[in-house]
Short mmCIF file of C-alpha atoms in Angstrom, two decimals:
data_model
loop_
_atom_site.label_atom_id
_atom_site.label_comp_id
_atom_site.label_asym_id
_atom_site.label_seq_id
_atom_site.Cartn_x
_atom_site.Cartn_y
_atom_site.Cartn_z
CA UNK J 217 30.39 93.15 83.96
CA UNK J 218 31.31 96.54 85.87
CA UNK J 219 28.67 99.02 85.84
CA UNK J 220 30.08 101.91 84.02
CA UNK J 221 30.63 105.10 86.02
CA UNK J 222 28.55 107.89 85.90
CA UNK J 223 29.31 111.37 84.27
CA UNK J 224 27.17 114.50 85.50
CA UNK J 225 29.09 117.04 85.44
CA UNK J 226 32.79 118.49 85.66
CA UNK J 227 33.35 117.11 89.03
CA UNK J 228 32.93 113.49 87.55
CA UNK J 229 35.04 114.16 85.05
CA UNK J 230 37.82 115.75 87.20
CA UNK J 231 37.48 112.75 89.55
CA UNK J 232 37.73 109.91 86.95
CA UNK J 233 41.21 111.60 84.92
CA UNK J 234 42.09 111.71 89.22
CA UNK J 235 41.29 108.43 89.63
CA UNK J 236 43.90 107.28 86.97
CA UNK J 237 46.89 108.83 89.11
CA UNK J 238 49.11 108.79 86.11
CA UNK J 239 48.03 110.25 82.05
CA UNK J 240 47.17 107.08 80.17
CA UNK J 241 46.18 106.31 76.59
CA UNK J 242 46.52 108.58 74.11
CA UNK J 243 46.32 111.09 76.42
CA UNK J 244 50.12 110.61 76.42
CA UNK J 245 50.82 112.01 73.27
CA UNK J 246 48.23 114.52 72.96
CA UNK J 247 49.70 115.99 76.34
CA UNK J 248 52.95 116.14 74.87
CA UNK J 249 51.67 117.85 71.76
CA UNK J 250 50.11 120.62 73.89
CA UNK J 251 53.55 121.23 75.09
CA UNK J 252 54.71 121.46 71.91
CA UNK J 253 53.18 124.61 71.50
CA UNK J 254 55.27 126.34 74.48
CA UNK J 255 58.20 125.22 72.69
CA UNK J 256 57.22 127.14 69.91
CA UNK J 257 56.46 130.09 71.70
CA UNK J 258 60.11 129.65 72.97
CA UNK J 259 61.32 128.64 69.90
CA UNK J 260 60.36 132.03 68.09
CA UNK J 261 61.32 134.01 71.08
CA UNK J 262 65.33 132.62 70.75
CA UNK J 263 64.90 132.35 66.90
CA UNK J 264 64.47 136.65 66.99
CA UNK J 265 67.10 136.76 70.16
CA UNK J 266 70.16 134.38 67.79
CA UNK J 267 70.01 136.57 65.16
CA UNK J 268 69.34 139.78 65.87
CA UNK J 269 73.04 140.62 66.05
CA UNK J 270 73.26 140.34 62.14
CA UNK J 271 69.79 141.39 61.38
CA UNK J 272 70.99 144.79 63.03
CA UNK J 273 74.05 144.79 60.62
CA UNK J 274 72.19 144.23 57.57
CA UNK J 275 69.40 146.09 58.24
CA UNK J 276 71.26 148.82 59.60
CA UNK J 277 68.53 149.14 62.56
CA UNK J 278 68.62 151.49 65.01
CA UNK J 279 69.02 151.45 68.90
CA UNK J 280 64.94 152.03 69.13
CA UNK J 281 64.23 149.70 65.86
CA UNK J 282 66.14 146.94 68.04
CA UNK J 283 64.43 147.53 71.18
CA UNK J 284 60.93 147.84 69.29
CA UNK J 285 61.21 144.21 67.61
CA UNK J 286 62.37 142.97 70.86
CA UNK J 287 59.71 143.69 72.98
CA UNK J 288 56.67 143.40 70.34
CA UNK J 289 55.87 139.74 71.25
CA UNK J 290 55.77 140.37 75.14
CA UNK J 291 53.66 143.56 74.86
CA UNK J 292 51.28 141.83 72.16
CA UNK J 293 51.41 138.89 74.80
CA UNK J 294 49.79 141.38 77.29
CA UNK J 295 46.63 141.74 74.90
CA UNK J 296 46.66 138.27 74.15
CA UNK J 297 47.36 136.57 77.25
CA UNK J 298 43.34 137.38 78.46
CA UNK J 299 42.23 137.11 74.92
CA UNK J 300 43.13 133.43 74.49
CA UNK J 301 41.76 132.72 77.84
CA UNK J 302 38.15 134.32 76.35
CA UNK J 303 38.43 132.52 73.56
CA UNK J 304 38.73 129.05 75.26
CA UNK J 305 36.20 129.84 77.91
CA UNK J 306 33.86 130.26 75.12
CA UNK J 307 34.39 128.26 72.36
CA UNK J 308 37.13 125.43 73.71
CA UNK J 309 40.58 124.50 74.36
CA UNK J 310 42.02 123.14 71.13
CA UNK J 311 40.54 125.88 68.15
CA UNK J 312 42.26 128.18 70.08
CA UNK J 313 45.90 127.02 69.87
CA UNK J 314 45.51 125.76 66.64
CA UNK J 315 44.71 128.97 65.73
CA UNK J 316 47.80 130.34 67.24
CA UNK J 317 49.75 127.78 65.17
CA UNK J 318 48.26 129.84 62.17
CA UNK J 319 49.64 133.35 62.88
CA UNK J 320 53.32 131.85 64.14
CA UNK J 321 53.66 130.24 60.58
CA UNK J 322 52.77 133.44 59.10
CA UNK J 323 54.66 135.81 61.50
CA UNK J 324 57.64 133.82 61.36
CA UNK J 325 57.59 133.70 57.21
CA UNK J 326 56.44 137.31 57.19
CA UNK J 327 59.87 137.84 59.05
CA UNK J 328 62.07 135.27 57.35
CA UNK J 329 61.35 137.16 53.61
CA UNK J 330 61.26 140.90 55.13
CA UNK J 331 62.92 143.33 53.24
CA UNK J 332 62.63 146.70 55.91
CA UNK J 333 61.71 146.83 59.60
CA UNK J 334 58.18 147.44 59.12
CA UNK J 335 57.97 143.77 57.59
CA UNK J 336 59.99 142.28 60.21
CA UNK J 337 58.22 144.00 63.06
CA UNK J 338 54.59 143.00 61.33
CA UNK J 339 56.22 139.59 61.98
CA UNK J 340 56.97 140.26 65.30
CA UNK J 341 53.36 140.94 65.88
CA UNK J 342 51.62 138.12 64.72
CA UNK J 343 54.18 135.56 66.44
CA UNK J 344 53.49 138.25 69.70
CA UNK J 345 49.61 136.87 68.96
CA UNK J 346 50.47 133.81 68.55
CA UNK J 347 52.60 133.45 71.59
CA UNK J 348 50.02 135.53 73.53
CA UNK J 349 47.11 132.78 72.84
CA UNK J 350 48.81 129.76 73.22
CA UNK J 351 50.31 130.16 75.99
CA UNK J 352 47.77 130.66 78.14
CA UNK J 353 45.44 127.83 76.59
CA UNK J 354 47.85 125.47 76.91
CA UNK J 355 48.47 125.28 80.36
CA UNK J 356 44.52 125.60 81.36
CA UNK J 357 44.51 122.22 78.72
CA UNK J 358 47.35 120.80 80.48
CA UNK J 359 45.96 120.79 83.71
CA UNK J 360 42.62 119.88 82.73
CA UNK J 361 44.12 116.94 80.73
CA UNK J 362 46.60 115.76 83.90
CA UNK J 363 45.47 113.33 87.05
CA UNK J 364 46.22 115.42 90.20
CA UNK J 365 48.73 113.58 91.46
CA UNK J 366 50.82 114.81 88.34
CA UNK J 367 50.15 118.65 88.56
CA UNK J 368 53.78 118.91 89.13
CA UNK J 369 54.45 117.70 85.58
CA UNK J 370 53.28 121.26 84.16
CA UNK J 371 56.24 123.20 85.56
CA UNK J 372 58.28 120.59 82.81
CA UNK J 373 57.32 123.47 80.75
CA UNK J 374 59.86 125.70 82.26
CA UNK J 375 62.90 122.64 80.92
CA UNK J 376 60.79 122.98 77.65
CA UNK J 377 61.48 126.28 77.39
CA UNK J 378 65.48 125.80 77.58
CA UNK J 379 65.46 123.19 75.75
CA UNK J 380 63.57 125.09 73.15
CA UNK J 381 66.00 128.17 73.42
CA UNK J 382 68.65 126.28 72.93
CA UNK J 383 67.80 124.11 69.93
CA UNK J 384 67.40 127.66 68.37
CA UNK J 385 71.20 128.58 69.11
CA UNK J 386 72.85 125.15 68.20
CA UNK J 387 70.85 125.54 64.94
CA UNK J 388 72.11 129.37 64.53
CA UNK J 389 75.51 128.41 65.06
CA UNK J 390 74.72 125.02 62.39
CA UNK J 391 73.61 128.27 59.85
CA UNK J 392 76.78 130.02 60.73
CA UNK J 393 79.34 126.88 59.58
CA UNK J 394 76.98 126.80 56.64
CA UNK J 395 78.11 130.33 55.92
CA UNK J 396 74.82 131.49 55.90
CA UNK J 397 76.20 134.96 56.29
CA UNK J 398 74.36 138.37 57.07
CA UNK J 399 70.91 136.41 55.89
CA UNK J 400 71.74 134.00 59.65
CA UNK J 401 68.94 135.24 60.88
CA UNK J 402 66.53 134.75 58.56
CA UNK J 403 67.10 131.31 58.84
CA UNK J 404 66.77 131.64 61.94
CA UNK J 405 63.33 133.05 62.69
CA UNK J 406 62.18 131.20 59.11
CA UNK J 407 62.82 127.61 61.00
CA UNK J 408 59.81 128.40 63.48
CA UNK J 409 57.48 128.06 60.93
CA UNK J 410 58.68 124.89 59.98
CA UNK J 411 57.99 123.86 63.46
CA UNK J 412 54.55 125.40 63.44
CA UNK J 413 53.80 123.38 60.85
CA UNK J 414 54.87 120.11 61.87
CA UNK J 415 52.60 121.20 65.30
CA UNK J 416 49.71 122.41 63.29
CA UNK J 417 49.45 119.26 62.01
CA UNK J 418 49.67 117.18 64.69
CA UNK J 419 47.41 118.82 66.91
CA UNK J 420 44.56 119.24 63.99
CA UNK J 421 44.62 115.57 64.00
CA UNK J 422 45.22 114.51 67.38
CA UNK J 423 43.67 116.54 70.28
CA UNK J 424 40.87 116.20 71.82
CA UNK J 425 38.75 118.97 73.27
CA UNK J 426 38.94 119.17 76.86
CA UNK J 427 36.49 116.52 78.51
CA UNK J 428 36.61 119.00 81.52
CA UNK J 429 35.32 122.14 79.29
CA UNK J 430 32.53 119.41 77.45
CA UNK J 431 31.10 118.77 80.51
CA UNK J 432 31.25 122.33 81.95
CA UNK J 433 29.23 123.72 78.28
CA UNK J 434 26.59 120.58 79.38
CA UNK J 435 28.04 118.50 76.48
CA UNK J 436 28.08 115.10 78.63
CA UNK J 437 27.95 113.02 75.75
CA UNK J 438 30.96 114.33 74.31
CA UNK J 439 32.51 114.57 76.94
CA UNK J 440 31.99 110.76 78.13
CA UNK J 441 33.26 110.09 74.17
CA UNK J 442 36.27 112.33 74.62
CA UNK J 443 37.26 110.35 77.72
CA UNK J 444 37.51 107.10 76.14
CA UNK J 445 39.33 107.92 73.09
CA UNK J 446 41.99 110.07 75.44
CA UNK J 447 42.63 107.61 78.43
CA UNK J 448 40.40 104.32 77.59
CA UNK J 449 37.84 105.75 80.73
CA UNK J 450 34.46 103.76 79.53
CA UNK J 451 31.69 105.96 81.34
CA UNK J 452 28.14 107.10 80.91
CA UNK J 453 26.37 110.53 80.12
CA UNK J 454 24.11 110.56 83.06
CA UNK J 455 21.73 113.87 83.87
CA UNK J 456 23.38 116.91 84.71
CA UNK J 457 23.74 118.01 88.36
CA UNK J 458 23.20 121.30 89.81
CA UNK J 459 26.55 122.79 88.78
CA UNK J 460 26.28 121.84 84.99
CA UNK J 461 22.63 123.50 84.74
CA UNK J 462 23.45 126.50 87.17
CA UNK J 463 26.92 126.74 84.10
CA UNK J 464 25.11 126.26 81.32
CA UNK J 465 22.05 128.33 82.42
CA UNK J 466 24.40 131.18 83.33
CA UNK J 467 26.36 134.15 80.11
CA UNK J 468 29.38 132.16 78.70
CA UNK J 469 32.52 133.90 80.93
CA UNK J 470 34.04 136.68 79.53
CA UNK J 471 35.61 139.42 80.38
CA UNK J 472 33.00 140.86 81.98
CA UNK J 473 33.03 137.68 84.01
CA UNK J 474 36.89 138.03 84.98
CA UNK J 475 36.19 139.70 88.21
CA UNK J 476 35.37 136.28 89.67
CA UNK J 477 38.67 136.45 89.73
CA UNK J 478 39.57 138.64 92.30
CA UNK J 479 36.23 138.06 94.79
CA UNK J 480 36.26 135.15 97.53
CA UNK J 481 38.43 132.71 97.78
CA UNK J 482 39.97 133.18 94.12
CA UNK J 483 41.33 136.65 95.29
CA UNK J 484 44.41 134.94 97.12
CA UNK J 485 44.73 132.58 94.39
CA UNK J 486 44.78 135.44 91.80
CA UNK J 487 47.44 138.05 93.96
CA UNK J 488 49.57 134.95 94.34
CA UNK J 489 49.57 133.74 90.72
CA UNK J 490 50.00 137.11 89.60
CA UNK J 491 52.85 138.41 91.91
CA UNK J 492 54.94 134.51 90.93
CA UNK J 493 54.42 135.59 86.84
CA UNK J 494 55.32 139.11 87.54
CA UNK J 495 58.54 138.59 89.68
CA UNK J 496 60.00 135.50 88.05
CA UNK J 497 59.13 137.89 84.23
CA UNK J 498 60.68 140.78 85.83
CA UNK J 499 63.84 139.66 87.39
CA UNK J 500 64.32 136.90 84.34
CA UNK J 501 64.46 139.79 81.21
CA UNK J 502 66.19 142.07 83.25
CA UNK J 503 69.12 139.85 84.44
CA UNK J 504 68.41 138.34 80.78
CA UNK J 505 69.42 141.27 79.74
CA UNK J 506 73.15 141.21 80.48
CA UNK J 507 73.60 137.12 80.49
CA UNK J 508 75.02 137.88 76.81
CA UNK J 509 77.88 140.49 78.31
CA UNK J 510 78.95 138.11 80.94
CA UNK J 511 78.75 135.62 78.35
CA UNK J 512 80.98 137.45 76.05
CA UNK J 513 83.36 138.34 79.19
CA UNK J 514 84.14 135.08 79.58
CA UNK J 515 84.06 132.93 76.59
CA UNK J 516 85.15 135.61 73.95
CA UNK J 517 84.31 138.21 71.50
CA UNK J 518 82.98 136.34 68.54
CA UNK J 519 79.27 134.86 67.70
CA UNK J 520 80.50 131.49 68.23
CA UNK J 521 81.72 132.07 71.20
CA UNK J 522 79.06 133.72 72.56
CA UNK J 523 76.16 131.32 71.19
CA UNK J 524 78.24 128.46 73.10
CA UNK J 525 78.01 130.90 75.94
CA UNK J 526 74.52 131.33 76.13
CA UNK J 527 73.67 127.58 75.72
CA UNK J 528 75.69 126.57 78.32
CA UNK J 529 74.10 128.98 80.72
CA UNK J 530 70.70 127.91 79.25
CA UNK J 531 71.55 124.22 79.91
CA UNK J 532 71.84 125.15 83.54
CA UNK J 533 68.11 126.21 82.92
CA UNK J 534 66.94 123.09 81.82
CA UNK J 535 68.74 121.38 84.69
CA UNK J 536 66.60 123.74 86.83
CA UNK J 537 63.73 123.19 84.56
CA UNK J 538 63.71 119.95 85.60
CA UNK J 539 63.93 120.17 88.89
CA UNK J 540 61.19 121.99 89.18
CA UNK J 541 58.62 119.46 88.85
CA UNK J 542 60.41 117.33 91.31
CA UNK J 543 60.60 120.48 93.53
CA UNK J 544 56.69 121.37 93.06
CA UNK J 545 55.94 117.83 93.85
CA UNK J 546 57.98 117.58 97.16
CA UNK J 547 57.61 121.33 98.61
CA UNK J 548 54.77 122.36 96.50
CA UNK J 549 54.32 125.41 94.00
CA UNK J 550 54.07 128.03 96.49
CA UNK J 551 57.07 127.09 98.95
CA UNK J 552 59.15 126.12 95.91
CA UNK J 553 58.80 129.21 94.73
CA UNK J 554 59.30 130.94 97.88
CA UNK J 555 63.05 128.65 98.11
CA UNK J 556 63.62 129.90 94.08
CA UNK J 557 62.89 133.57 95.09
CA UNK J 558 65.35 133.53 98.00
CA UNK J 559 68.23 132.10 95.88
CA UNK J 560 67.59 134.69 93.22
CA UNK J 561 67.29 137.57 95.87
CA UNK J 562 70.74 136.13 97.44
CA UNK J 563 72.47 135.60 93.70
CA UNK J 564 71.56 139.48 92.90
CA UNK J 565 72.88 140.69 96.07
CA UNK J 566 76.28 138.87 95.67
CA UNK J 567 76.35 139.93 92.04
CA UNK J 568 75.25 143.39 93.20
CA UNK J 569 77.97 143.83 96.48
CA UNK J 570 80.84 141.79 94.06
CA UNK J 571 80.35 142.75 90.65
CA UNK J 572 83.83 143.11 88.49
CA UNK J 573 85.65 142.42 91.78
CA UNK J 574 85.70 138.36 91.65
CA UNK J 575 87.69 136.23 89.35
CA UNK J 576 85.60 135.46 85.69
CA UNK J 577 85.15 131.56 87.38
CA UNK J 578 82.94 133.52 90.31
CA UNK J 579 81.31 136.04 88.11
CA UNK J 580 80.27 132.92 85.92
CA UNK J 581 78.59 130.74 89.26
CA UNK J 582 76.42 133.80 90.01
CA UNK J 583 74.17 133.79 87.44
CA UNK J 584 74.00 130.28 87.42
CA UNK J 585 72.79 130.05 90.62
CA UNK J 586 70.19 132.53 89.22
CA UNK J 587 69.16 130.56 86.24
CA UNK J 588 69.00 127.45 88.63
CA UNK J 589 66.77 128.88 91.13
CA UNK J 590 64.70 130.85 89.02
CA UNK J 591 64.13 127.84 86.46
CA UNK J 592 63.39 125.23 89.47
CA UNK J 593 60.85 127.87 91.38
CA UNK J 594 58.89 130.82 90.23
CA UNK J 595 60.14 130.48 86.82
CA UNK J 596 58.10 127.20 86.28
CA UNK J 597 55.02 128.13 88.77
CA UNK J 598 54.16 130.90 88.00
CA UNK J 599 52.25 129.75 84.96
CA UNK J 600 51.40 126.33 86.71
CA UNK J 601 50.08 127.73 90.09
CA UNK J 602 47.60 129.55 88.21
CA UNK J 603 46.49 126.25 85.97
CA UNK J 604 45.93 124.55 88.40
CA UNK J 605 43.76 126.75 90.73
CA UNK J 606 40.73 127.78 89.08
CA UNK J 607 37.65 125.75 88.21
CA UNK J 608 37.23 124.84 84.41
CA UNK J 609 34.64 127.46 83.83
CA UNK J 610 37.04 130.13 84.58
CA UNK J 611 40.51 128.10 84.43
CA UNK J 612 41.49 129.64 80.76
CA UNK J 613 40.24 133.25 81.96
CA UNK J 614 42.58 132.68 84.95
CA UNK J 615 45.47 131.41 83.19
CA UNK J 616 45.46 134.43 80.37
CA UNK J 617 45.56 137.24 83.40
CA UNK J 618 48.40 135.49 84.99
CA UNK J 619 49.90 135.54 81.66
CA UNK J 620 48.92 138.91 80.80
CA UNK J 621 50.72 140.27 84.18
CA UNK J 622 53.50 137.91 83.01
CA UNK J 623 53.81 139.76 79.86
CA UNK J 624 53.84 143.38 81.59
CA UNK J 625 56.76 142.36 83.59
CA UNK J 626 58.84 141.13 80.61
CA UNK J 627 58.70 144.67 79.25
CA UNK J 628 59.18 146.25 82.35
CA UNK J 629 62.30 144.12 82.68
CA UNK J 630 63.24 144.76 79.32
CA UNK J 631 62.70 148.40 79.13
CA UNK J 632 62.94 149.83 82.60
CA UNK J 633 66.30 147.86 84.11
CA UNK J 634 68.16 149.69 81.18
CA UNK J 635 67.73 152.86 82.00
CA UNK J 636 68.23 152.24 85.52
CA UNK J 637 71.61 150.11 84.63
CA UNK J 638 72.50 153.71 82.38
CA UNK J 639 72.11 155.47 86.06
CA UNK J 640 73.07 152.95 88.53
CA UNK J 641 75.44 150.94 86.73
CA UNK J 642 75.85 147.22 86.77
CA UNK J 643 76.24 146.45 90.14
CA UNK J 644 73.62 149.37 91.43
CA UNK J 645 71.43 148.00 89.02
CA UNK J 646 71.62 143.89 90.19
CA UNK J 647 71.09 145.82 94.16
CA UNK J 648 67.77 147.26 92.93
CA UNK J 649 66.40 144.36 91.30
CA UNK J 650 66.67 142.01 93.91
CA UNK J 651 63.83 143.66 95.55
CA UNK J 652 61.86 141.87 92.91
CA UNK J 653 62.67 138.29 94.23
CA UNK J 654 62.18 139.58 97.83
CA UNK J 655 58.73 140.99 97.57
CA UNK J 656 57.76 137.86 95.44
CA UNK J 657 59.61 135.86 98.53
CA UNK J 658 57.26 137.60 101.07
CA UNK J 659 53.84 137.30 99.02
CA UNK J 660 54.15 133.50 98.83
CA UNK J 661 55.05 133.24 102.81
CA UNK J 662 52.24 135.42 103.44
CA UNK J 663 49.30 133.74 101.00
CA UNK J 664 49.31 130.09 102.53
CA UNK J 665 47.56 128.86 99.55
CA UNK J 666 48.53 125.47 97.45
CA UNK J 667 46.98 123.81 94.55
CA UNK J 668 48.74 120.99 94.98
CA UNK J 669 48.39 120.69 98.90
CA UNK J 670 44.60 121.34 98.58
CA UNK J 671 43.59 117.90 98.57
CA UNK J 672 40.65 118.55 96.83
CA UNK J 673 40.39 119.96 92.84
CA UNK J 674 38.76 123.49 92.65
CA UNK J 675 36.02 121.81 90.16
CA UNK J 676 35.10 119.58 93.19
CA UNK J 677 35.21 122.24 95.74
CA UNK J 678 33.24 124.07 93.00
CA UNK J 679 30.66 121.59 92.99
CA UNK J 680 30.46 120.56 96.75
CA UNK J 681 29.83 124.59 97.63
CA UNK J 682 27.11 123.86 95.17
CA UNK J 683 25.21 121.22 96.38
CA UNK J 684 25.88 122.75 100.29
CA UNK J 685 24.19 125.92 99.27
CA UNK J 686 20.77 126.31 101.11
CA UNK J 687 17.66 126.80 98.17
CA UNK J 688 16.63 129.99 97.89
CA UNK J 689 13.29 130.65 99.30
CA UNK J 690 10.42 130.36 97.63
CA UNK J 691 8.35 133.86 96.29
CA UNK J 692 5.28 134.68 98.23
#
């Protein structure tokens, strides 16, 4: 009989979910549960974005009342983003999104039944909390919960996403041959909390706290347990090495603690994270912005139309979605992005230089090549890059800044483009943004570094820096 392996800290753990090169067990579904939640975070996003035509109509909501609901979830994301990463650092991955589960089902209800904007935009804010918390546990989970040689799998989240926004519109239009009317929309935003609870349910009965974060608390019992009942790993709590003690002996991580973040070599890590999730946020809601005119330019003048519009331009971003992962697995995260930044900056200078001068066929290609290269580079890593390059201790702290810069940039692109499209114009304004895609072109050619070219997990590294650190001298 095989001696059973050893577990003494988080580098043991990292190295046996390594060791299985592929996610195993029930680790399979769990994993695919976790994801779950980003689809609901994209879910309610699209669910607001499908029916906000009529929900103007009927509400009779004005120009600020419109831009108010739409950029609530973003801007609560920018509070939220850090504050889910606190709250897994200190009390675990899965109470944390199950949690968020909790406030989307009541946001999106809250919303569905509203009878003024104040109701709808109380909504808003709860699903923003929701969406703020979740997101940035679930990727630190993900990437805790995935071997190394399948980091690449997280940027799947950026197809998820699509996918998600699409489902959203084929079920608006399904509403609108219903003849569903002015109330469309409630429908529409009152169908995420149907998915919320199908995902509330799942995960309360099927994850499994992260054996990464068990071991990291000093939990090595639970985490051996946790192992075994996510990928079949049969191991042994053994003592607890240096790291585990010096963890465990040390304040939980909080915000106080964040700075870690931007001191030795997590600074790099941090500016490059950060400056992915702000670009691919920025230049995404601001060209966002007007994918509905073009859409309406060329397919037509009606909601139908324009719903089969948008999904066929988000379809493109699931193609790209996909890609992604193949791309982050072949270039890596930071020269994939790097390639996705330089088709975007190209796409917005064409659409800048050419804009209402091409036939509709042209004016259509541009911002698919947009969608493509955005979805299959920094769309997808800038969320994974940052999963994957922090030790556990500080992975969910990590994740919720990247997010939280993320978040910023959504409003900026949301907010900010517009007036400079009421000044500029169009075209002037597709000429500015593309400096967005060219500074976040030159930050990943300049900052060389690469989760996924590392060779080595950060929770190793962690632990090897450990061990080579000299002993402090004794006090005379």
């Amino acid at each position: 009989m095989a001696q059973r392996p050893s577990v003494n800290g988080v580098a043991d753990v990292v190295g046996l979910i390594d060791g299985l090169g592929k996610i195993t067990g029930r680790a399979q579904v769990v994993w695919f549960l976790v994801f779950g939640g980003l689809f609901l975070d994209a879910y309610s996003n699209a669910a607001l974005s499908a029916g906000l035509g009529p929900m103007t109509t009927q509400m009779h909501l004005s120009s600020t009342q419109v831009s108010v609901l739409t950029a609530t979830a973003p801007a609560l994301a920018i509070l939220f983003n850090p504050a889910g990463g606190w709250l897994a650092t200190r009390f675990g991955r899965v109470p944390p999104l199950l949690l968020a589960k909790v406030f989307a089902i009541a946001g999106a209800l809250l919303a569905a039944f509203a009878g003024d904007f104040t109701v709808v935009w109380l909504g808003r804010v709860l699903v923003g909390v929701a969406y703020g918390i979740d997101f940035a546990v679930a990727m630190a989970l993900l990437a805790e919960y995935t071997p190394a040689k399948q980091g690449g799998r997280l940027n799947l989240w950026q197809a998820v996403w699509y996918v998600a926004t699409t489902s959203n519109l084929a079920l608006a239009l399904l509403f609108f041959h219903l003849d569903a009317g002015a109330d469309i929309w409630r429908w529409s935003v009152g169908s995420a909390a149907v998915v919320a609870v199908v995902l509330l349910i799942g995960q309360w009965a099927m994850l499994k706290e992260s054996p990464a974060w068990l071991a990291g608390k000093g939990r090595l019992d639970d985490a051996v347990a946790n192992l075994d009942k996510l990928y079949g790993i049969k191991a042994v709590a053994g003592r607890p090495d240096e790291a585990t003690r010096a963890a465990t002996e040390a304040p939980a991580p909080g915000f106080r603690q964040a700075g870690v973040l931007f001191k030795g070599a997590y600074l790099p890590r941090t500016v490059l994270s950060s400056a992915i999730s702000l670009g691919q946020s920025m230049q995404y809601f601001a060209v966002g912005w007007y994918l509905p005119v073009i859409s309406l330019s060329i397919f037509g003048e009606s909601f139908e139309k324009a719903t089969v519009g948008s999904m066929v331009f988000n379809a493109f971003g699931i193609i790209g979605g996909l890609l992604s992962a193949y791309a982050g697995r072949r270039l890596g995260l930071r020269l994939s992005s790097a390639a996705g930044f330089a088709g975007v900056f190209v796409a917005l200078v064409v659409m800048g230089l050419t804009f209402g001068k091409v036939p509709l066929a042209v004016a259509f290609l541009l911002p698919v090549v947009f969608i493509l290269c955005h979805a299959a580079g920094p769309g997808a890593n800038g969320k994974s890059i940052a999963a994957l390059s922090y030790s556990s201790d500080v992975r969910a702290l990590g994740t919720g800044v990247t997010g939280m810069v993320g978040s910023f940039g959504s409003v900026v692109g949301l907010y900010v483009f517009p007036q400079i499209k009421d000044a500029l114009g169009l075209a002037g304004t597709f000429l500015v943004l593309s400096v967005v895609p060219l500074l976040g072109l030159i930050t990943c050619l300049l900052i060389k570094w690469d989760p996924t070219k590392a060779g080595i997990s950060p929770d190793e590294a962690a632990a090897h820096d450990l061990a080579a650190a000299p002993e402090p001298a004794p006090a005379t």
